[in-house]
Amino acid sequence: MKLRSPSHLARFGAAAFVILAAATLLAACNITGSGLVGLTWRVTAVTTTVPAWQGVVPPAEQLRYTITFANDGTAAIKADCNQVTATYTTSPGGSITIVPGASTMAMCPEDSMGPQFVEALSTVSSYSIDGNDLVLYQPDNSHLELAGS
C-alpha cells in the first residue's frame, strides 16, 4: 500500500469538494433557477383543447385559485376554499411536474373549480415565464395562464 502525501490528500479533498458543490448547484438550478419562486401565482385564464374552450377568470375570482412555489421543491396551492400541499420539479429546458399531496376538505361554494384546478396542475408538463406572467402547459396544449404578485 502506497502512502499519499498530505498535499496530495488535500488536493483530492479540494477536488471532491468542488465536484460536490457543482452537483449541489446544478440540482438547485432545477428549482431556484426556474423563476417560479418568490411570487404567488393566480389564475387569470384557462384554455382547453378537449373540449375546446377558453375563458378569462374575473379579477375578483383570481385569488380563489393560486399556487406559490418554494425553493425546497414544495408548493402551496389554494384551490378555492381548500389548501393543498404539493411537490414540484423543473428542468432547465422548461419542463415541470407538480404532484399534489394532502388537502383540506372544506365544502366550497357550488361554483367552485377547486378540484379541476388541482387536476389541471397535476397534469402540466412544461411552463414559460415572461416577467410576472406564467403559463403552465399540459401535453395536449391546454394551458393555464397565471399572474404573479
Short mmCIF file of N, CA and C in Angstrom, two decimals:
data_model
loop_
_atom_site.label_atom_id
_atom_site.label_comp_id
_atom_site.label_asym_id
_atom_site.label_seq_id
_atom_site.Cartn_x
_atom_site.Cartn_y
_atom_site.Cartn_z
N MET A 1 0.85 -1.17 0.00
CA MET A 1 0.00 0.00 0.00
C MET A 1 0.90 1.23 0.00
N LYS A 2 0.65 2.12 -0.94
CA LYS A 2 1.45 3.33 -1.07
C LYS A 2 0.80 4.46 -0.28
N LEU A 3 1.55 5.11 0.59
CA LEU A 3 1.03 6.22 1.37
C LEU A 3 1.07 7.49 0.53
N ARG A 4 0.04 8.25 0.64
CA ARG A 4 -0.06 9.52 -0.09
C ARG A 4 0.43 10.65 0.80
N SER A 5 0.97 11.67 0.18
CA SER A 5 1.43 12.83 0.94
C SER A 5 0.23 13.67 1.38
N PRO A 6 0.39 14.43 2.45
CA PRO A 6 -0.71 15.29 2.91
C PRO A 6 -1.16 16.28 1.84
N SER A 7 -0.23 16.80 1.02
CA SER A 7 -0.63 17.76 -0.01
C SER A 7 -1.45 17.07 -1.10
N HIS A 8 -1.14 15.82 -1.40
CA HIS A 8 -1.92 15.06 -2.38
C HIS A 8 -3.33 14.84 -1.87
N LEU A 9 -3.45 14.49 -0.59
CA LEU A 9 -4.77 14.28 0.01
C LEU A 9 -5.56 15.59 0.05
N ALA A 10 -4.88 16.70 0.30
CA ALA A 10 -5.56 18.00 0.33
C ALA A 10 -6.10 18.33 -1.06
N ARG A 11 -5.31 18.06 -2.12
CA ARG A 11 -5.79 18.32 -3.50
C ARG A 11 -6.98 17.44 -3.82
N PHE A 12 -6.90 16.17 -3.40
CA PHE A 12 -8.01 15.25 -3.64
C PHE A 12 -9.26 15.75 -2.92
N GLY A 13 -9.11 16.16 -1.67
CA GLY A 13 -10.24 16.67 -0.89
C GLY A 13 -10.84 17.92 -1.51
N ALA A 14 -9.97 18.82 -2.00
CA ALA A 14 -10.46 20.05 -2.65
C ALA A 14 -11.21 19.71 -3.93
N ALA A 15 -10.70 18.75 -4.71
CA ALA A 15 -11.38 18.35 -5.95
C ALA A 15 -12.74 17.73 -5.63
N ALA A 16 -12.79 16.90 -4.60
CA ALA A 16 -14.06 16.29 -4.21
C ALA A 16 -15.06 17.35 -3.78
N PHE A 17 -14.58 18.37 -3.04
CA PHE A 17 -15.45 19.45 -2.61
C PHE A 17 -16.02 20.21 -3.81
N VAL A 18 -15.18 20.51 -4.80
CA VAL A 18 -15.62 21.25 -5.99
C VAL A 18 -16.68 20.45 -6.74
N ILE A 19 -16.47 19.15 -6.88
CA ILE A 19 -17.45 18.30 -7.58
C ILE A 19 -18.76 18.28 -6.81
N LEU A 20 -18.70 18.13 -5.50
CA LEU A 20 -19.91 18.12 -4.68
C LEU A 20 -20.64 19.46 -4.77
N ALA A 21 -19.90 20.56 -4.70
CA ALA A 21 -20.52 21.89 -4.79
C ALA A 21 -21.18 22.09 -6.15
N ALA A 22 -20.52 21.66 -7.22
CA ALA A 22 -21.09 21.80 -8.56
C ALA A 22 -22.36 20.97 -8.70
N ALA A 23 -22.36 19.75 -8.19
CA ALA A 23 -23.54 18.90 -8.26
C ALA A 23 -24.70 19.51 -7.47
N THR A 24 -24.40 20.06 -6.30
CA THR A 24 -25.43 20.70 -5.49
C THR A 24 -26.00 21.92 -6.20
N LEU A 25 -25.15 22.71 -6.80
CA LEU A 25 -25.60 23.90 -7.54
C LEU A 25 -26.48 23.52 -8.71
N LEU A 26 -26.09 22.50 -9.47
CA LEU A 26 -26.90 22.07 -10.61
C LEU A 26 -28.25 21.54 -10.15
N ALA A 27 -28.27 20.80 -9.06
CA ALA A 27 -29.54 20.30 -8.54
C ALA A 27 -30.43 21.46 -8.11
N ALA A 28 -29.85 22.47 -7.49
CA ALA A 28 -30.62 23.63 -7.05
C ALA A 28 -31.19 24.40 -8.22
N CYS A 29 -30.50 24.40 -9.35
CA CYS A 29 -31.00 25.11 -10.53
C CYS A 29 -32.33 24.55 -10.99
N ASN A 30 -32.58 23.28 -10.71
CA ASN A 30 -33.85 22.69 -11.10
C ASN A 30 -35.02 23.34 -10.40
N ILE A 31 -34.77 24.00 -9.28
CA ILE A 31 -35.86 24.64 -8.56
C ILE A 31 -35.65 26.15 -8.49
N THR A 32 -34.58 26.57 -7.84
CA THR A 32 -34.41 28.00 -7.61
C THR A 32 -34.14 28.77 -8.90
N GLY A 33 -33.58 28.13 -9.91
CA GLY A 33 -33.30 28.82 -11.16
C GLY A 33 -34.49 28.87 -12.09
N SER A 34 -35.62 28.36 -11.64
CA SER A 34 -36.78 28.24 -12.51
C SER A 34 -37.54 29.54 -12.70
N GLY A 35 -37.37 30.52 -11.81
CA GLY A 35 -38.12 31.77 -11.89
C GLY A 35 -39.50 31.69 -11.28
N LEU A 36 -39.87 30.54 -10.73
CA LEU A 36 -41.20 30.35 -10.16
C LEU A 36 -41.32 30.85 -8.73
N VAL A 37 -40.20 30.84 -8.01
CA VAL A 37 -40.20 31.14 -6.58
C VAL A 37 -40.26 32.65 -6.34
N GLY A 38 -40.97 33.04 -5.27
CA GLY A 38 -40.98 34.44 -4.86
C GLY A 38 -42.28 35.16 -5.12
N LEU A 39 -43.16 34.54 -5.90
CA LEU A 39 -44.45 35.17 -6.21
C LEU A 39 -45.57 34.20 -5.89
N THR A 40 -46.75 34.74 -5.63
CA THR A 40 -47.96 33.92 -5.57
C THR A 40 -48.60 34.07 -6.95
N TRP A 41 -48.78 32.94 -7.62
CA TRP A 41 -49.32 32.92 -8.97
C TRP A 41 -50.83 32.68 -8.90
N ARG A 42 -51.61 33.58 -9.50
CA ARG A 42 -53.07 33.44 -9.51
C ARG A 42 -53.55 33.21 -10.94
N VAL A 43 -54.53 32.36 -11.09
CA VAL A 43 -55.03 32.00 -12.43
C VAL A 43 -55.80 33.18 -13.02
N THR A 44 -55.44 33.54 -14.26
CA THR A 44 -56.13 34.64 -14.95
C THR A 44 -56.91 34.16 -16.17
N ALA A 45 -56.51 33.01 -16.75
CA ALA A 45 -57.21 32.50 -17.93
C ALA A 45 -56.92 31.00 -18.07
N VAL A 46 -57.85 30.33 -18.74
CA VAL A 46 -57.73 28.89 -18.98
C VAL A 46 -58.09 28.62 -20.43
N THR A 47 -57.31 27.76 -21.08
CA THR A 47 -57.61 27.32 -22.43
C THR A 47 -57.50 25.80 -22.46
N THR A 48 -58.55 25.13 -22.93
CA THR A 48 -58.50 23.68 -23.07
C THR A 48 -58.71 23.32 -24.53
N THR A 49 -58.15 22.18 -24.93
CA THR A 49 -58.30 21.74 -26.31
C THR A 49 -59.43 20.73 -26.46
N VAL A 50 -59.66 19.88 -25.45
CA VAL A 50 -60.75 18.91 -25.50
C VAL A 50 -61.47 18.95 -24.16
N PRO A 51 -62.66 19.48 -24.10
CA PRO A 51 -63.34 20.18 -25.19
C PRO A 51 -62.69 21.54 -25.43
N ALA A 52 -62.81 22.02 -26.63
CA ALA A 52 -62.23 23.33 -26.98
C ALA A 52 -62.97 24.42 -26.21
N TRP A 53 -62.23 25.11 -25.36
CA TRP A 53 -62.83 26.14 -24.52
C TRP A 53 -61.75 27.11 -24.08
N GLN A 54 -62.12 28.38 -23.95
CA GLN A 54 -61.20 29.39 -23.47
C GLN A 54 -61.98 30.35 -22.60
N GLY A 55 -61.41 30.72 -21.46
CA GLY A 55 -62.10 31.63 -20.57
C GLY A 55 -61.15 32.47 -19.76
N VAL A 56 -61.60 33.66 -19.42
CA VAL A 56 -60.84 34.57 -18.57
C VAL A 56 -61.43 34.49 -17.17
N VAL A 57 -60.57 34.44 -16.18
CA VAL A 57 -61.01 34.41 -14.79
C VAL A 57 -61.16 35.86 -14.33
N PRO A 58 -62.35 36.26 -13.88
CA PRO A 58 -62.55 37.64 -13.43
C PRO A 58 -61.60 37.97 -12.26
N PRO A 59 -61.12 39.21 -12.20
CA PRO A 59 -60.19 39.60 -11.13
C PRO A 59 -60.67 39.24 -9.73
N ALA A 60 -61.96 39.36 -9.46
CA ALA A 60 -62.48 39.05 -8.13
C ALA A 60 -62.38 37.56 -7.79
N GLU A 61 -62.24 36.71 -8.81
CA GLU A 61 -62.17 35.26 -8.60
C GLU A 61 -60.73 34.72 -8.61
N GLN A 62 -59.78 35.51 -9.08
CA GLN A 62 -58.42 35.02 -9.29
C GLN A 62 -57.74 34.54 -8.01
N LEU A 63 -57.98 35.18 -6.89
CA LEU A 63 -57.33 34.79 -5.64
C LEU A 63 -57.91 33.51 -5.04
N ARG A 64 -58.96 32.97 -5.66
CA ARG A 64 -59.50 31.69 -5.21
C ARG A 64 -58.63 30.53 -5.68
N TYR A 65 -57.81 30.77 -6.71
CA TYR A 65 -57.02 29.70 -7.33
C TYR A 65 -55.58 30.17 -7.50
N THR A 66 -54.71 29.78 -6.58
CA THR A 66 -53.32 30.24 -6.62
C THR A 66 -52.37 29.09 -6.34
N ILE A 67 -51.10 29.33 -6.70
CA ILE A 67 -50.03 28.40 -6.35
C ILE A 67 -48.80 29.23 -6.02
N THR A 68 -48.11 28.84 -4.96
CA THR A 68 -46.89 29.50 -4.52
C THR A 68 -45.79 28.44 -4.43
N PHE A 69 -44.71 28.63 -5.18
CA PHE A 69 -43.60 27.69 -5.22
C PHE A 69 -42.52 28.10 -4.22
N ALA A 70 -41.96 27.13 -3.51
CA ALA A 70 -40.88 27.39 -2.54
C ALA A 70 -39.57 26.83 -3.09
N ASN A 71 -38.45 27.35 -2.57
CA ASN A 71 -37.12 26.90 -3.00
C ASN A 71 -36.85 25.43 -2.75
N ASP A 72 -37.53 24.84 -1.77
CA ASP A 72 -37.24 23.46 -1.40
C ASP A 72 -38.00 22.41 -2.21
N GLY A 73 -38.67 22.83 -3.29
CA GLY A 73 -39.39 21.88 -4.14
C GLY A 73 -40.80 21.60 -3.67
N THR A 74 -41.31 22.42 -2.75
CA THR A 74 -42.70 22.28 -2.33
C THR A 74 -43.50 23.44 -2.88
N ALA A 75 -44.80 23.27 -2.90
CA ALA A 75 -45.70 24.32 -3.36
C ALA A 75 -46.94 24.32 -2.50
N ALA A 76 -47.53 25.49 -2.35
CA ALA A 76 -48.80 25.64 -1.62
C ALA A 76 -49.85 26.06 -2.63
N ILE A 77 -50.91 25.28 -2.70
CA ILE A 77 -51.99 25.54 -3.66
C ILE A 77 -53.22 26.00 -2.88
N LYS A 78 -53.84 27.07 -3.37
CA LYS A 78 -55.15 27.47 -2.84
C LYS A 78 -56.15 27.10 -3.92
N ALA A 79 -56.98 26.12 -3.63
CA ALA A 79 -57.99 25.64 -4.57
C ALA A 79 -59.35 26.04 -4.03
N ASP A 80 -59.68 27.31 -4.22
CA ASP A 80 -60.89 27.93 -3.69
C ASP A 80 -60.83 27.92 -2.17
N CYS A 81 -61.67 27.18 -1.49
CA CYS A 81 -61.68 27.22 -0.02
C CYS A 81 -60.81 26.13 0.59
N ASN A 82 -60.07 25.40 -0.21
CA ASN A 82 -59.18 24.35 0.30
C ASN A 82 -57.72 24.67 0.06
N GLN A 83 -56.87 24.20 0.96
CA GLN A 83 -55.42 24.35 0.86
C GLN A 83 -54.84 22.98 0.51
N VAL A 84 -53.92 22.95 -0.45
CA VAL A 84 -53.32 21.70 -0.90
C VAL A 84 -51.81 21.85 -0.86
N THR A 85 -51.13 20.87 -0.30
CA THR A 85 -49.67 20.85 -0.36
C THR A 85 -49.27 20.13 -1.64
N ALA A 86 -48.08 20.43 -2.13
CA ALA A 86 -47.61 19.77 -3.36
C ALA A 86 -46.09 19.77 -3.37
N THR A 87 -45.54 18.94 -4.23
CA THR A 87 -44.12 18.99 -4.54
C THR A 87 -44.01 19.26 -6.02
N TYR A 88 -42.86 19.79 -6.43
CA TYR A 88 -42.65 20.04 -7.85
C TYR A 88 -41.18 19.91 -8.20
N THR A 89 -40.93 19.61 -9.47
CA THR A 89 -39.58 19.61 -10.02
C THR A 89 -39.63 20.30 -11.36
N THR A 90 -38.53 20.95 -11.70
CA THR A 90 -38.41 21.61 -13.00
C THR A 90 -37.09 21.20 -13.63
N SER A 91 -36.96 21.50 -14.91
CA SER A 91 -35.68 21.28 -15.59
C SER A 91 -35.31 22.57 -16.31
N PRO A 92 -34.02 22.75 -16.59
CA PRO A 92 -33.60 23.97 -17.30
C PRO A 92 -34.30 24.12 -18.66
N GLY A 93 -34.79 23.04 -19.24
CA GLY A 93 -35.46 23.11 -20.53
C GLY A 93 -36.91 23.56 -20.45
N GLY A 94 -37.43 23.81 -19.23
CA GLY A 94 -38.79 24.30 -19.10
C GLY A 94 -39.82 23.24 -18.77
N SER A 95 -39.40 22.02 -18.46
CA SER A 95 -40.40 21.03 -18.06
C SER A 95 -40.69 21.19 -16.57
N ILE A 96 -41.88 20.79 -16.19
CA ILE A 96 -42.30 20.87 -14.79
C ILE A 96 -43.23 19.71 -14.48
N THR A 97 -43.11 19.21 -13.27
CA THR A 97 -44.02 18.20 -12.75
C THR A 97 -44.51 18.69 -11.39
N ILE A 98 -45.82 18.73 -11.22
CA ILE A 98 -46.42 19.13 -9.96
C ILE A 98 -47.20 17.94 -9.43
N VAL A 99 -46.91 17.56 -8.19
CA VAL A 99 -47.58 16.41 -7.56
C VAL A 99 -48.34 16.90 -6.33
N PRO A 100 -49.67 17.04 -6.46
CA PRO A 100 -50.46 17.46 -5.30
C PRO A 100 -50.42 16.41 -4.20
N GLY A 101 -50.47 16.88 -2.95
CA GLY A 101 -50.45 15.99 -1.80
C GLY A 101 -51.70 16.18 -0.96
N ALA A 102 -51.50 16.33 0.33
CA ALA A 102 -52.61 16.46 1.29
C ALA A 102 -53.43 17.72 1.02
N SER A 103 -54.71 17.61 1.31
CA SER A 103 -55.63 18.73 1.08
C SER A 103 -56.61 18.83 2.23
N THR A 104 -57.02 20.07 2.53
CA THR A 104 -58.16 20.24 3.42
C THR A 104 -59.39 19.82 2.63
N MET A 105 -60.48 19.57 3.32
CA MET A 105 -61.69 19.06 2.65
C MET A 105 -62.91 19.93 2.98
N ALA A 106 -62.72 21.24 2.96
CA ALA A 106 -63.83 22.15 3.25
C ALA A 106 -64.86 22.10 2.13
N MET A 107 -66.09 22.38 2.48
CA MET A 107 -67.17 22.43 1.49
C MET A 107 -67.14 23.80 0.83
N CYS A 108 -66.79 23.84 -0.44
CA CYS A 108 -66.68 25.11 -1.18
C CYS A 108 -68.02 25.47 -1.82
N PRO A 109 -68.15 26.70 -2.31
CA PRO A 109 -69.38 27.11 -2.99
C PRO A 109 -69.65 26.24 -4.23
N GLU A 110 -70.90 26.23 -4.66
CA GLU A 110 -71.30 25.41 -5.81
C GLU A 110 -70.51 25.72 -7.07
N ASP A 111 -70.10 26.98 -7.25
CA ASP A 111 -69.38 27.35 -8.47
C ASP A 111 -67.88 27.05 -8.40
N SER A 112 -67.45 26.37 -7.35
CA SER A 112 -66.02 26.11 -7.16
C SER A 112 -65.43 25.27 -8.27
N MET A 113 -64.24 25.67 -8.69
CA MET A 113 -63.47 24.92 -9.68
C MET A 113 -62.20 24.36 -9.02
N GLY A 114 -62.21 24.27 -7.68
CA GLY A 114 -61.04 23.81 -6.94
C GLY A 114 -60.52 22.46 -7.39
N PRO A 115 -61.36 21.41 -7.46
CA PRO A 115 -60.86 20.10 -7.90
C PRO A 115 -60.30 20.12 -9.32
N GLN A 116 -60.95 20.87 -10.20
CA GLN A 116 -60.48 20.97 -11.59
C GLN A 116 -59.13 21.69 -11.65
N PHE A 117 -58.95 22.71 -10.81
CA PHE A 117 -57.69 23.44 -10.76
C PHE A 117 -56.55 22.52 -10.32
N VAL A 118 -56.77 21.76 -9.25
CA VAL A 118 -55.74 20.84 -8.77
C VAL A 118 -55.45 19.77 -9.82
N GLU A 119 -56.48 19.25 -10.46
CA GLU A 119 -56.28 18.25 -11.52
C GLU A 119 -55.47 18.83 -12.67
N ALA A 120 -55.79 20.06 -13.07
CA ALA A 120 -55.04 20.71 -14.15
C ALA A 120 -53.58 20.88 -13.78
N LEU A 121 -53.31 21.29 -12.54
CA LEU A 121 -51.92 21.46 -12.10
C LEU A 121 -51.17 20.12 -12.12
N SER A 122 -51.86 19.04 -11.79
CA SER A 122 -51.20 17.73 -11.72
C SER A 122 -50.86 17.17 -13.10
N THR A 123 -51.40 17.76 -14.14
CA THR A 123 -51.13 17.25 -15.49
C THR A 123 -50.26 18.18 -16.34
N VAL A 124 -49.79 19.30 -15.78
CA VAL A 124 -48.92 20.17 -16.57
C VAL A 124 -47.57 19.50 -16.80
N SER A 125 -46.96 19.83 -17.93
CA SER A 125 -45.68 19.20 -18.27
C SER A 125 -44.59 20.22 -18.61
N SER A 126 -44.98 21.47 -18.90
CA SER A 126 -43.97 22.49 -19.19
C SER A 126 -44.52 23.85 -18.78
N TYR A 127 -43.60 24.82 -18.77
CA TYR A 127 -44.00 26.16 -18.37
C TYR A 127 -43.13 27.19 -19.07
N SER A 128 -43.65 28.43 -19.10
CA SER A 128 -42.84 29.56 -19.57
C SER A 128 -43.19 30.76 -18.71
N ILE A 129 -42.18 31.60 -18.50
CA ILE A 129 -42.36 32.80 -17.69
C ILE A 129 -41.92 34.01 -18.51
N ASP A 130 -42.75 35.05 -18.49
CA ASP A 130 -42.41 36.32 -19.12
C ASP A 130 -42.75 37.40 -18.11
N GLY A 131 -41.73 37.87 -17.38
CA GLY A 131 -41.97 38.85 -16.33
C GLY A 131 -42.79 38.25 -15.21
N ASN A 132 -43.95 38.82 -14.96
CA ASN A 132 -44.85 38.29 -13.93
C ASN A 132 -45.98 37.46 -14.51
N ASP A 133 -45.78 36.94 -15.71
CA ASP A 133 -46.77 36.08 -16.36
C ASP A 133 -46.21 34.68 -16.49
N LEU A 134 -46.97 33.70 -16.04
CA LEU A 134 -46.60 32.30 -16.08
C LEU A 134 -47.64 31.55 -16.89
N VAL A 135 -47.19 30.69 -17.78
CA VAL A 135 -48.10 29.80 -18.50
C VAL A 135 -47.68 28.37 -18.19
N LEU A 136 -48.63 27.57 -17.72
CA LEU A 136 -48.42 26.16 -17.45
C LEU A 136 -49.12 25.36 -18.54
N TYR A 137 -48.36 24.56 -19.29
CA TYR A 137 -48.88 23.82 -20.43
C TYR A 137 -49.11 22.36 -20.09
N GLN A 138 -50.21 21.82 -20.60
CA GLN A 138 -50.48 20.40 -20.50
C GLN A 138 -50.05 19.74 -21.82
N PRO A 139 -49.83 18.44 -21.84
CA PRO A 139 -49.37 17.77 -23.06
C PRO A 139 -50.27 17.97 -24.28
N ASP A 140 -51.58 18.18 -24.08
CA ASP A 140 -52.48 18.36 -25.22
C ASP A 140 -52.60 19.82 -25.66
N ASN A 141 -51.69 20.68 -25.19
CA ASN A 141 -51.65 22.12 -25.50
C ASN A 141 -52.71 22.94 -24.76
N SER A 142 -53.47 22.32 -23.87
CA SER A 142 -54.30 23.11 -22.96
C SER A 142 -53.33 23.86 -22.05
N HIS A 143 -53.75 24.98 -21.50
CA HIS A 143 -52.85 25.70 -20.61
C HIS A 143 -53.59 26.61 -19.64
N LEU A 144 -52.87 26.90 -18.56
CA LEU A 144 -53.34 27.84 -17.55
C LEU A 144 -52.45 29.07 -17.63
N GLU A 145 -53.05 30.24 -17.62
CA GLU A 145 -52.29 31.49 -17.57
C GLU A 145 -52.42 32.05 -16.17
N LEU A 146 -51.29 32.43 -15.59
CA LEU A 146 -51.25 32.94 -14.23
C LEU A 146 -50.48 34.24 -14.17
N ALA A 147 -50.83 35.09 -13.22
CA ALA A 147 -50.11 36.34 -13.00
C ALA A 147 -49.52 36.29 -11.60
N GLY A 148 -48.29 36.75 -11.47
CA GLY A 148 -47.61 36.72 -10.18
C GLY A 148 -47.73 38.04 -9.45
N SER A 149 -47.82 37.94 -8.14
CA SER A 149 -47.84 39.14 -7.31
C SER A 149 -47.15 38.84 -5.99
#
